[in-house]
XYZ file of C-alpha atoms in Angstrom:
738
model
C 11.125 50.910 -38.876
C 8.063 51.791 -41.001
C 4.475 51.119 -39.969
C 4.141 48.329 -42.499
C 6.783 46.229 -40.761
C 4.574 45.312 -37.829
C 1.585 43.909 -39.633
C 2.405 40.366 -40.704
C 0.737 37.467 -38.905
C -0.406 37.462 -35.329
C 2.368 36.394 -32.987
C 2.078 32.978 -31.447
C 3.407 31.595 -28.218
C 6.714 29.728 -28.528
C 6.179 26.042 -29.077
C 8.470 23.350 -27.632
C 10.175 21.092 -30.112
C 8.417 17.891 -31.079
C 4.791 18.909 -30.423
C 2.138 18.034 -32.944
C -0.006 20.713 -34.583
C -2.893 19.736 -32.381
C -0.962 20.141 -29.139
C -1.719 22.855 -26.639
C 1.368 24.832 -27.628
C 0.393 24.877 -31.309
C -2.073 27.743 -30.859
C -2.149 31.461 -31.005
C -1.471 33.472 -27.889
C -4.531 33.568 -25.624
C -6.368 30.841 -27.606
C -8.170 27.984 -25.864
C -6.135 24.757 -26.352
C -9.272 22.596 -26.538
C -10.860 24.672 -29.285
C -7.541 24.731 -31.179
C -7.311 20.937 -31.090
C -10.922 20.613 -32.229
C -10.365 22.965 -35.160
C -7.225 21.106 -36.187
C -9.061 17.770 -36.071
C -11.959 19.184 -38.111
C -9.551 20.546 -40.698
C -7.925 17.105 -41.034
C -11.379 15.556 -41.484
C -12.226 18.077 -44.208
C -8.980 17.344 -46.059
C -9.503 13.592 -46.139
C -13.296 13.387 -45.952
C -13.497 11.257 -49.112
C -11.255 8.609 -47.609
C -13.165 8.528 -44.311
C -16.542 8.264 -46.056
C -15.277 5.424 -48.244
C -14.055 3.443 -45.232
C -17.298 4.104 -43.322
C -19.441 2.989 -46.271
C -17.374 -0.176 -46.725
C -17.669 -1.159 -43.056
C -21.437 -0.501 -42.985
C -21.860 -2.556 -46.147
C -19.946 -5.475 -44.667
C -22.006 -5.274 -41.455
C -25.247 -5.353 -43.461
C -24.171 -8.312 -45.613
C -22.883 -10.248 -42.600
C -26.174 -9.679 -40.725
C -28.336 -10.865 -43.628
C -26.293 -14.053 -44.019
C -26.636 -15.107 -40.361
C -29.116 -17.808 -39.206
C -31.616 -16.571 -36.541
C -30.799 -17.685 -32.995
C -33.175 -17.792 -30.017
C -32.114 -17.319 -26.404
C -34.268 -18.624 -23.543
C -33.523 -17.634 -19.931
C -34.417 -19.084 -16.528
C -33.722 -17.272 -13.247
C -32.653 -18.828 -9.933
C -31.953 -17.425 -6.478
C -28.646 -18.377 -4.824
C -28.555 -17.831 -1.048
C -25.294 -17.692 0.857
C -26.660 -19.806 3.813
C -28.937 -22.809 4.379
C -31.099 -24.177 7.192
C -29.950 -27.433 8.740
C -31.745 -29.786 11.111
C -29.502 -30.686 14.104
C -29.994 -33.310 16.788
C -33.126 -34.933 18.081
C -34.934 -31.641 18.876
C -34.856 -30.583 15.176
C -33.527 -27.104 16.027
C -32.533 -25.028 13.014
C -29.277 -23.172 12.557
C -27.722 -21.224 9.726
C -24.340 -21.906 8.232
C -22.572 -20.552 5.204
C -19.739 -18.330 4.087
C -18.795 -15.294 6.115
C -19.488 -11.794 4.799
C -16.031 -11.217 3.331
C -16.227 -14.538 1.425
C -19.672 -14.050 -0.144
C -18.319 -12.887 -3.523
C -16.026 -15.900 -3.735
C -18.911 -18.209 -2.834
C -21.183 -16.754 -5.515
C -18.436 -16.909 -8.142
C -17.904 -20.558 -7.224
C -21.600 -21.262 -7.826
C -21.359 -19.630 -11.249
C -18.344 -21.790 -12.118
C -20.321 -24.879 -11.135
C -23.156 -23.795 -13.421
C -20.679 -23.582 -16.318
C -18.870 -26.832 -15.472
C -18.732 -29.863 -17.739
C -20.112 -32.126 -14.969
C -23.364 -30.161 -14.792
C -23.615 -30.138 -18.606
C -23.244 -33.933 -18.572
C -26.130 -34.190 -16.083
C -28.303 -32.109 -18.469
C -27.306 -34.357 -21.395
C -28.380 -37.417 -19.403
C -31.585 -35.741 -18.178
C -32.806 -34.793 -21.676
C -31.050 -37.644 -23.553
C -29.441 -35.099 -25.894
C -26.615 -37.374 -27.049
C -29.053 -39.370 -29.173
C -31.268 -36.433 -30.282
C -30.969 -35.334 -33.937
C -33.139 -32.330 -33.098
C -30.524 -31.125 -30.620
C -27.659 -31.351 -33.117
C -29.759 -29.599 -35.735
C -30.549 -26.771 -33.295
C -26.828 -26.470 -32.525
C -25.996 -26.378 -36.288
C -23.702 -29.421 -35.996
C -23.791 -31.813 -38.994
C -23.961 -35.002 -36.896
C -26.638 -37.697 -36.953
C -26.731 -39.576 -33.635
C -26.979 -43.368 -33.668
C -27.432 -46.042 -31.139
C -23.742 -46.900 -30.972
C -22.515 -43.365 -30.193
C -21.887 -44.042 -26.457
C -19.596 -41.781 -24.408
C -17.987 -39.829 -27.295
C -21.424 -38.495 -28.295
C -22.167 -37.485 -24.704
C -18.876 -35.610 -24.413
C -19.612 -33.765 -27.665
C -23.116 -32.884 -26.494
C -21.755 -31.579 -23.180
C -19.203 -29.389 -24.989
C -21.934 -27.979 -27.244
C -24.034 -27.109 -24.188
C -21.107 -25.313 -22.551
C -20.387 -23.309 -25.719
C -23.939 -21.874 -25.922
C -24.605 -21.452 -22.191
C -24.530 -17.977 -20.605
C -24.723 -17.283 -16.856
C -25.092 -13.790 -15.431
C -25.199 -12.678 -11.793
C -25.254 -8.899 -11.181
C -23.369 -7.690 -8.107
C -26.451 -5.989 -6.649
C -28.634 -9.117 -6.504
C -28.650 -12.863 -5.759
C -30.783 -13.652 -8.823
C -28.736 -15.472 -11.477
C -29.900 -15.743 -15.082
C -29.243 -18.980 -16.975
C -29.513 -18.426 -20.736
C -29.156 -20.854 -23.605
C -28.972 -20.023 -27.324
C -29.878 -22.224 -30.289
C -31.818 -22.097 -33.551
C -34.800 -23.910 -31.942
C -36.766 -21.757 -29.438
C -38.414 -24.771 -27.741
C -35.075 -26.557 -27.363
C -33.484 -23.416 -25.860
C -36.201 -23.155 -23.172
C -36.036 -26.860 -22.363
C -32.257 -26.853 -21.889
C -32.279 -23.665 -19.767
C -34.876 -25.171 -17.376
C -32.904 -28.418 -17.181
C -29.754 -26.531 -16.160
C -31.638 -24.861 -13.286
C -33.129 -28.141 -12.053
C -29.906 -30.141 -12.321
C -27.980 -27.401 -10.510
C -30.270 -27.768 -7.454
C -30.060 -31.574 -7.501
C -26.263 -31.539 -7.905
C -25.875 -29.273 -4.844
C -27.987 -31.573 -2.646
C -26.219 -34.716 -3.862
C -22.785 -33.184 -3.341
C -23.567 -32.240 0.272
C -24.891 -35.679 1.133
C -21.929 -37.504 -0.353
C -19.241 -35.226 1.067
C -20.643 -35.194 4.643
C -20.677 -38.977 5.143
C -17.284 -39.585 3.609
C -15.639 -36.702 5.420
C -16.805 -37.828 8.891
C -15.464 -41.346 8.451
C -12.151 -40.173 7.060
C -11.557 -37.530 9.747
C -12.424 -39.978 12.574
C -9.788 -42.400 11.321
C -7.153 -39.695 10.994
C -8.017 -38.333 14.464
C -7.266 -41.684 16.165
C -3.880 -41.910 14.473
C -3.012 -38.318 15.419
C -3.939 -38.940 19.093
C -1.604 -41.944 19.320
C 1.251 -40.041 17.648
C 0.836 -37.119 20.080
C 0.939 -39.389 23.163
C 4.062 -41.175 21.942
C 5.949 -37.944 21.149
C 5.155 -36.487 24.602
C 6.401 -39.660 26.334
C 9.664 -39.529 24.350
C 10.190 -35.878 25.296
C 9.630 -36.529 29.003
C 11.960 -39.556 29.017
C 14.818 -37.579 27.410
C 14.332 -34.633 29.800
C 14.616 -36.953 32.826
C 17.687 -38.727 31.443
C 19.513 -35.480 30.534
C 18.463 -33.643 33.677
C 16.766 -30.831 31.733
C 14.061 -28.872 33.509
C 12.046 -27.204 30.780
C 10.212 -23.913 31.168
C 8.657 -24.163 27.674
C 4.894 -23.645 27.288
C 3.492 -26.965 26.227
C 0.408 -25.311 24.693
C 2.261 -22.566 22.782
C 1.254 -22.406 19.136
C 4.485 -20.828 17.971
C 7.311 -23.377 17.955
C 9.902 -20.585 18.111
C 8.872 -19.998 21.762
C 9.892 -23.561 22.662
C 13.531 -23.574 21.496
C 16.325 -23.606 24.080
C 18.813 -20.833 23.478
C 21.411 -18.588 25.229
C 22.741 -15.069 24.936
C 26.017 -16.508 23.617
C 24.241 -18.156 20.693
C 22.365 -14.979 19.834
C 25.561 -12.913 20.037
C 27.389 -15.375 17.779
C 24.669 -15.123 15.147
C 24.710 -11.337 15.206
C 28.522 -11.081 15.087
C 28.720 -13.712 12.319
C 26.287 -11.710 10.165
C 28.284 -8.563 10.859
C 31.530 -10.368 9.916
C 30.027 -11.552 6.632
C 28.899 -8.029 5.799
C 32.332 -6.641 6.751
C 34.069 -9.221 4.512
C 31.801 -8.282 1.617
C 32.508 -4.603 2.218
C 36.270 -5.282 2.346
C 36.224 -7.316 -0.872
C 34.251 -4.610 -2.647
C 36.570 -1.861 -1.362
C 39.654 -3.908 -2.291
C 38.293 -4.498 -5.786
C 37.699 -0.786 -6.282
C 41.178 0.095 -4.997
C 42.961 -2.521 -7.146
C 40.950 -1.446 -10.190
C 41.779 2.241 -9.759
C 45.491 1.933 -8.913
C 46.218 -0.274 -11.953
C 45.062 2.274 -14.521
C 46.012 5.873 -15.280
C 44.543 8.518 -13.041
C 41.914 9.837 -15.476
C 41.031 6.473 -17.026
C 39.309 4.710 -14.083
C 35.547 4.544 -13.882
C 35.174 5.785 -10.234
C 37.203 8.900 -11.048
C 35.218 9.596 -14.216
C 31.910 9.170 -12.327
C 32.842 11.802 -9.758
C 30.655 14.930 -10.304
C 33.561 17.304 -9.669
C 35.773 15.480 -12.167
C 32.978 15.436 -14.749
C 32.406 19.175 -14.309
C 36.119 19.949 -14.633
C 36.444 17.741 -17.737
C 33.482 19.542 -19.272
C 35.087 22.916 -18.500
C 38.395 21.690 -19.978
C 36.655 20.576 -23.187
C 34.881 23.916 -23.475
C 38.117 25.828 -22.921
C 39.923 23.690 -25.508
C 37.152 24.414 -28.000
C 37.294 28.136 -27.246
C 41.109 28.105 -27.501
C 40.973 26.326 -30.858
C 38.449 28.865 -32.135
C 40.558 31.758 -30.874
C 43.700 30.356 -32.498
C 41.860 30.192 -35.803
C 40.872 33.847 -35.522
C 43.895 35.372 -33.764
C 47.665 34.968 -33.499
C 49.266 33.051 -30.632
C 50.233 36.252 -28.849
C 46.730 37.674 -28.776
C 45.399 38.403 -25.231
C 42.360 36.173 -25.784
C 44.554 33.214 -26.726
C 46.860 33.733 -23.741
C 43.916 34.092 -21.354
C 42.307 30.880 -22.585
C 45.648 29.019 -22.304
C 46.001 30.143 -18.685
C 42.444 29.090 -17.851
C 42.987 25.714 -19.521
C 46.165 25.093 -17.507
C 44.421 25.964 -14.228
C 41.511 23.682 -15.052
C 43.831 20.759 -15.820
C 45.576 21.243 -12.435
C 42.211 21.235 -10.641
C 41.163 18.114 -12.573
C 44.310 16.195 -11.569
C 43.885 17.245 -7.920
C 40.251 16.131 -7.848
C 41.125 12.771 -9.435
C 43.857 12.141 -6.844
C 41.401 12.953 -4.040
C 38.964 10.363 -5.369
C 41.681 7.708 -5.532
C 42.906 8.484 -1.977
C 39.318 8.231 -0.696
C 38.938 4.736 -2.189
C 42.238 3.613 -0.605
C 41.132 4.925 2.815
C 37.811 3.127 2.464
C 39.644 -0.144 1.720
C 41.897 0.232 4.780
C 38.955 0.882 7.099
C 37.020 -2.118 5.735
C 40.027 -4.428 6.243
C 40.479 -3.321 9.869
C 36.785 -3.848 10.645
C 36.888 -7.342 9.130
C 39.863 -8.375 11.304
C 38.189 -7.216 14.520
C 34.921 -9.016 13.803
C 36.710 -12.268 12.819
C 38.515 -12.271 16.194
C 35.258 -11.859 18.136
C 33.449 -14.568 16.107
C 36.280 -17.036 16.800
C 36.060 -16.394 20.538
C 32.276 -16.872 20.687
C 32.281 -19.969 18.453
C 34.096 -22.041 21.091
C 31.759 -20.888 23.849
C 28.664 -21.742 21.815
C 29.721 -25.277 20.843
C 29.848 -26.362 24.468
C 26.275 -25.156 25.071
C 24.679 -26.892 22.080
C 25.322 -30.524 23.035
C 22.449 -30.827 25.494
C 19.858 -28.762 23.567
C 19.959 -30.439 20.133
C 18.048 -33.600 20.986
C 15.614 -31.782 23.290
C 14.622 -29.226 20.640
C 14.060 -31.983 18.083
C 11.691 -33.860 20.377
C 9.897 -30.637 21.360
C 9.230 -29.769 17.721
C 7.805 -33.254 17.154
C 5.404 -32.738 20.077
C 4.283 -29.349 18.720
C 3.691 -30.764 15.237
C 1.672 -33.706 16.549
C -0.445 -31.459 18.797
C -1.177 -29.037 15.906
C -2.339 -31.909 13.681
C -4.488 -33.381 16.446
C -6.170 -30.046 17.297
C -6.985 -29.351 13.633
C -8.521 -32.785 13.081
C -10.509 -32.558 16.307
C -11.977 -29.186 15.327
C -12.865 -30.458 11.877
C -14.528 -33.563 13.321
C -16.696 -31.410 15.573
C -17.736 -29.225 12.632
C -18.717 -32.234 10.545
C -20.799 -33.660 13.385
C -22.541 -30.290 13.844
C -23.329 -29.934 10.149
C -24.575 -33.497 9.677
C -28.294 -33.794 9.043
C -30.872 -32.949 6.472
C -30.167 -29.555 4.839
C -32.512 -27.518 2.677
C -31.237 -26.329 -0.680
C -29.914 -22.781 -0.837
C -30.906 -22.541 -4.539
C -34.476 -22.039 -5.802
C -36.021 -21.430 -9.217
C -37.650 -17.997 -9.609
C -38.774 -18.012 -13.261
C -38.796 -20.904 -15.648
C -37.729 -20.333 -19.255
C -40.377 -19.980 -21.972
C -39.740 -20.419 -25.707
C -38.735 -16.972 -27.056
C -41.011 -15.410 -29.672
C -38.317 -13.372 -31.470
C -34.693 -14.135 -32.317
C -31.930 -12.689 -30.166
C -29.453 -12.590 -33.029
C -28.586 -11.308 -35.517
C -29.700 -7.798 -34.484
C -29.607 -5.572 -37.574
C -29.754 -2.257 -35.697
C -27.065 -3.289 -33.235
C -24.775 -4.615 -35.953
C -25.189 -1.439 -37.986
C -24.431 0.684 -34.927
C -21.338 -1.431 -34.224
C -20.369 -1.121 -37.871
C -20.868 2.642 -37.647
C -18.648 2.874 -34.565
C -16.011 0.623 -36.126
C -16.156 2.555 -39.389
C -15.771 5.871 -37.570
C -12.831 4.490 -35.590
C -11.124 3.120 -38.707
C -11.800 6.352 -40.586
C -10.348 8.411 -37.760
C -7.303 6.163 -37.559
C -6.782 6.319 -41.323
C -7.129 10.115 -41.310
C -4.707 10.383 -38.387
C -2.110 8.187 -40.118
C -2.550 10.037 -43.400
C -2.101 13.389 -41.653
C 0.922 12.251 -39.634
C 2.646 10.722 -42.679
C 2.233 13.939 -44.670
C 5.679 15.560 -44.354
C 5.185 18.389 -46.866
C 5.481 21.910 -45.444
C 2.015 23.341 -46.057
C 1.404 26.020 -43.403
C 3.726 28.184 -41.283
C 3.100 25.998 -38.226
C 4.701 23.073 -40.075
C 8.053 24.883 -40.035
C 8.243 24.848 -36.255
C 6.560 21.472 -35.831
C 8.357 19.419 -38.499
C 11.686 21.266 -38.738
C 11.928 22.263 -35.058
C 13.291 25.717 -35.780
C 11.863 29.242 -35.288
C 9.833 30.933 -38.010
C 11.153 34.353 -39.015
C 8.475 35.242 -41.540
C 5.954 34.147 -44.143
C 6.080 35.415 -47.734
C 2.930 35.029 -49.851
C 2.869 33.739 -53.398
C 2.813 36.660 -55.831
C 0.814 36.439 -59.053
C 2.879 39.254 -60.567
C 6.600 39.662 -61.130
C 8.234 39.612 -57.639
C 10.500 42.545 -58.577
C 7.492 44.665 -59.565
C 5.747 43.701 -56.319
C 8.841 44.641 -54.284
C 8.957 48.064 -55.943
C 5.489 48.750 -54.543
C 5.943 49.163 -50.764
C 2.188 48.654 -50.312
C 2.094 45.221 -51.935
C 1.592 42.072 -49.821
C 5.006 40.782 -50.907
C 6.755 43.968 -49.749
C 4.806 43.889 -46.475
C 5.934 40.304 -45.848
C 9.606 41.126 -46.404
C 9.231 44.202 -44.196
C 8.026 41.866 -41.425
C 11.024 39.595 -42.064
C 13.316 42.612 -41.916
C 11.852 43.553 -38.529
C 12.400 40.019 -37.217
C 16.053 40.106 -38.329
C 16.657 43.335 -36.442
C 15.983 41.452 -33.185
C 17.038 37.949 -34.193
C 20.006 37.839 -31.799
C 20.823 39.294 -28.409
C 23.167 41.723 -30.129
C 20.570 42.838 -32.638
C 21.044 42.537 -36.410
C 23.868 40.144 -37.454
C 26.534 41.765 -39.596
C 26.902 38.881 -42.086
C 23.768 36.926 -43.026
C 23.796 33.867 -45.301
C 20.555 33.016 -47.113
C 20.259 29.415 -48.288
C 17.694 26.684 -48.980
C 17.569 22.917 -49.317
C 16.956 22.819 -53.075
C 17.311 25.081 -56.042
C 14.528 27.409 -57.246
C 12.914 27.759 -53.826
C 13.179 31.555 -53.799
C 16.319 32.217 -51.762
C 17.799 34.638 -54.302
C 14.600 36.675 -54.405
C 14.526 36.616 -50.603
C 18.149 37.834 -50.452
C 17.417 40.634 -52.904
C 14.233 41.633 -51.044
C 15.957 41.716 -47.644
C 18.754 43.899 -49.016
C 16.191 46.172 -50.636
C 14.303 46.419 -47.342
C 17.385 47.435 -45.373
C 18.208 50.041 -48.022
C 14.772 51.606 -47.493
C 15.661 52.029 -43.811
C 18.580 54.214 -44.922
C 21.033 51.495 -43.962
C 24.001 50.505 -46.103
C 23.533 46.861 -47.143
C 25.741 44.774 -49.435
C 24.328 41.819 -51.379
C 26.883 39.160 -52.442
C 25.994 36.462 -54.962
C 27.920 33.421 -53.662
C 26.148 30.923 -55.921
C 29.085 30.328 -58.269
C 27.255 27.604 -60.182
C 23.904 29.177 -61.058
C 24.115 32.895 -60.200
C 20.969 34.985 -60.499
C 21.443 38.157 -58.456
C 22.820 40.065 -61.467
C 19.592 39.274 -63.335
C 17.444 40.544 -60.453
C 19.518 43.728 -60.266
C 19.587 44.065 -64.095
C 23.364 44.423 -64.058
C 25.837 44.107 -66.895
C 29.039 43.232 -65.132
C 32.543 42.136 -65.951
C 33.870 41.487 -62.441
C 32.455 39.687 -59.452
C 33.101 37.523 -56.408
C 35.415 35.125 -58.244
C 37.673 38.037 -59.201
C 37.866 39.143 -55.566
C 38.598 35.598 -54.355
C 41.448 35.145 -56.844
C 43.045 38.535 -56.158
C 43.638 41.063 -53.409
C 41.410 43.730 -54.947
C 39.127 45.817 -52.792
C 35.424 45.056 -52.610
C 34.576 48.347 -54.311
C 36.232 47.111 -57.501
C 33.489 44.477 -57.973
C 30.524 46.231 -56.294
C 27.733 47.582 -58.521
C 24.722 49.662 -57.680
C 21.432 47.896 -58.449
C 19.256 49.578 -61.046
C 16.584 51.617 -59.279
C 17.797 50.572 -55.797
C 20.041 52.183 -53.225
C 22.349 49.308 -52.292
C 25.451 47.584 -53.664
C 25.678 44.173 -55.249
C 28.729 41.954 -55.694
C 27.732 39.546 -58.500
C 29.160 36.071 -58.875
C 31.441 36.968 -61.752
C 32.982 34.393 -64.093
C 32.029 30.821 -63.179
C 35.117 29.017 -61.780
C 35.929 25.338 -62.367
C 35.943 24.575 -58.602
C 33.590 26.875 -56.637
C 33.940 24.963 -53.363
C 37.679 25.563 -53.168
C 37.223 29.307 -53.668
C 34.419 29.636 -51.106
C 36.331 27.608 -48.493
C 39.537 29.606 -48.915
C 40.708 32.046 -46.213
C 40.178 34.849 -48.744
C 36.379 34.377 -48.482
C 36.396 34.891 -44.728
C 38.668 37.916 -45.184
C 36.292 39.427 -47.771
C 33.290 39.010 -45.466
C 35.207 40.617 -42.606
C 36.183 43.580 -44.813
C 32.607 43.914 -46.070
C 31.246 43.873 -42.528
C 33.534 46.774 -41.698
C 32.424 48.863 -44.682
C 28.671 48.089 -44.712
C 25.931 47.978 -42.092
C 24.858 44.486 -43.086
C 26.201 41.916 -45.575
C 23.725 39.502 -47.173
C 25.183 36.447 -48.911
C 23.068 34.556 -51.432
C 24.346 30.991 -50.917
C 23.907 27.905 -53.124
C 21.382 25.256 -51.972
C 22.515 22.828 -49.275
C 21.689 19.405 -50.722
C 24.406 17.986 -52.926
C 26.850 20.873 -52.406
C 29.386 21.778 -49.748
C 29.246 25.557 -50.362
C 26.330 26.502 -48.100
C 27.593 24.790 -44.894
C 31.026 26.403 -45.307
C 29.522 29.861 -45.826
C 27.165 29.382 -42.864
C 30.105 28.478 -40.630
C 31.854 31.835 -41.205
C 28.709 34.004 -41.157
C 27.116 35.657 -38.140
C 23.671 34.267 -38.971
C 21.947 31.953 -41.453
C 18.422 32.164 -42.878
C 16.857 28.942 -44.175
C 14.338 29.478 -46.999
C 11.529 26.902 -47.386
C 9.066 26.849 -50.287
C 5.475 26.064 -49.267
C 3.788 22.986 -50.798
C 7.169 21.745 -52.078
C 9.633 21.228 -49.289
C 9.421 17.873 -47.522
C 10.520 17.597 -43.931
C 12.835 14.648 -44.725
C 14.828 16.600 -47.305
C 14.767 19.744 -45.211
C 15.961 17.914 -42.088
C 18.799 16.384 -44.110
C 19.810 19.843 -45.278
C 19.590 21.210 -41.734
C 21.760 18.383 -40.419
C 24.424 19.278 -42.970
C 24.217 22.908 -41.928
C 24.322 22.136 -38.202
C 27.390 19.941 -38.683
C 29.336 23.210 -39.182
C 27.807 24.708 -36.001
C 26.368 27.854 -37.643
C 24.094 30.423 -36.017
C 20.719 29.480 -37.531
C 18.477 32.510 -37.157
C 15.363 30.688 -38.374
C 13.341 29.752 -41.422
C 11.332 31.796 -43.909
C 8.325 30.197 -45.604
C 8.028 31.590 -49.144
C 5.398 31.223 -51.900
C 2.723 30.618 -49.253
C -0.834 30.564 -50.625
C -3.451 31.104 -47.854
C -6.169 29.834 -50.198
C -4.527 26.397 -50.422
C -4.100 26.336 -46.649
C -7.799 27.040 -46.172
C -8.613 23.403 -45.409
C -5.777 23.158 -42.900
C -5.775 24.477 -39.379
C -3.449 27.461 -39.301
C -3.239 30.763 -37.494
C -2.679 32.256 -40.988
C -5.911 30.893 -42.470
C -8.275 33.722 -43.270
C -5.490 36.263 -42.938
C -5.193 38.831 -45.683
C -2.558 41.509 -46.078
C -3.352 45.153 -45.641
C -3.992 47.033 -48.842
C -4.190 50.762 -49.334
C -6.981 52.914 -50.676
C -6.466 55.549 -53.332
C -6.020 58.391 -50.830
C -3.093 56.607 -49.172
C -4.960 55.440 -46.078
C -4.543 51.762 -45.199
C -7.578 49.509 -45.124
C -7.995 45.875 -44.189
């Protein structure tokens, strides 16, 4: 290999399929993933900067217009302190004690106070305090086109309360007990007045609620306590009377809180429960095992689901399918007596025997499982029947006693709860100080709180940047044109063999100059082909593309020319029997070609011509046939390629394009390797993926893709490892310079 073969672009780390260009794998070897993602994002912004700026300007303009059209609003705020405990006066000695929520319930208590501040009941108290339902000034400050009148009544008060709730804001930071009550309207004096009224009415509502609830609760609990005491005494008398009559001496704890400790039970009852549960489980296991056995014995051996789910069976079926595929392939290539065919037939027979044996083992295992489950069910049913008779005789005396005992426990629990509650209410009765106090009263604000021009513009800026970024991202993701070499791996999910630059001169003239960028690129491609497979250079290589005029013929000619320079013996075959062009590139005047070889038994040498000025042979297309697909799919084509592979070091086949034709997939199926040519700035991933799917349907050996007519200048605004790269050129004395 010459020195020029190793110069094309810097090698990059292999990238898994499906990653975006900005992913960590889409970078050059040793490059920082974060910096690569940043550069890719900046390149996308540069490409679509006009669109992003337009969106940003539109959003900022809308934010400015919306701000100027808004009516000024004023927010007044009053602050109050909410304590989690209060002082209460108890008894005749006027001793003070503290009561309130426990530490773990403080957050819930404070949140409850905030909900009360925002409640409709408190808003109604403020409406009544300030007489807002009949105030035109209030409705004007709330920007509601309603004129109050004397006959408004309750509907007007409900509307006023709803308006207060809609403009009220309550804030209580977690690190303090100081709550801020804010109210917003177009009238600064009205805002301050309503905020102060909310603070005052909140304190009065708390005091009134405590007074009312304490008196009512004591009377109600005292009445319920008397009824619970009588019910408890009656239930205990009934229990004692039944115990004496039945001759039952109870060892139950009369004060036990858990009623399960008071039930009368025996070991026989407990054993019956355990064995009954075991019998139910055994019956379920038997039914399931029977269902599996009946399902598997009624179908063929290899058609039941349990057999097919067995890992050993699945592995053997996979091996059988692989061997059948290999045998079919071998039969297509060799006669039935060939050693490879006989060996594969023997392996297939052995695999089928193993598969049948494994399937029978699975079925026998299911039958054994069913037999064991049936035996277990019979044994447990016998034991349950024996214990059922013993248990029935023990239950007669305990049924009524347990019922009465549970009634006693329920009555005692109710009585104890009511007694404790009655004591708490008596202890908390008295005059309590309010746990809420006003810290700062609200004053009429001097400046409006909204609209805030700076804030709205900043929000518009953030929203505009977000929308611009989203639009740029969508525009970049929806662009499916192959622009840069990285797009080949990212969008087509196939390896990149080489990149060929766009030549301003005649490609043939550029190829004649081994120092030209075009020749250097094809030298790099030639080097990649030498190590494209584990066995080295494929003997028969098909060169194709998705569409016509993408440069596959030039690529085929250049690759053949490159191998000839390495003193190899290449053969270039023009298999495009519809629009042949290789004879034009080689400047040949021919009378025979591939069609003559396909319609006869002539040797390849009878249609092979030496290219003008080059040291390799060319088999032109020859006369255009009426049905090219039938000729290319005939066994004669495969025979010709096999003969050519024996006479030449490498055979390069210039194939027709894939889309719309059946020639390329058929040629790729019988070749040792296939090169897919993609034209930069033209090929779209949708068309290319369609062409690749057609190729892969024939299961070819796809060596990779070659990006041709690549212009680094056009890729300058896209993130690419090839951006800024320039090919080596040579000085006049023959020394290479960069």
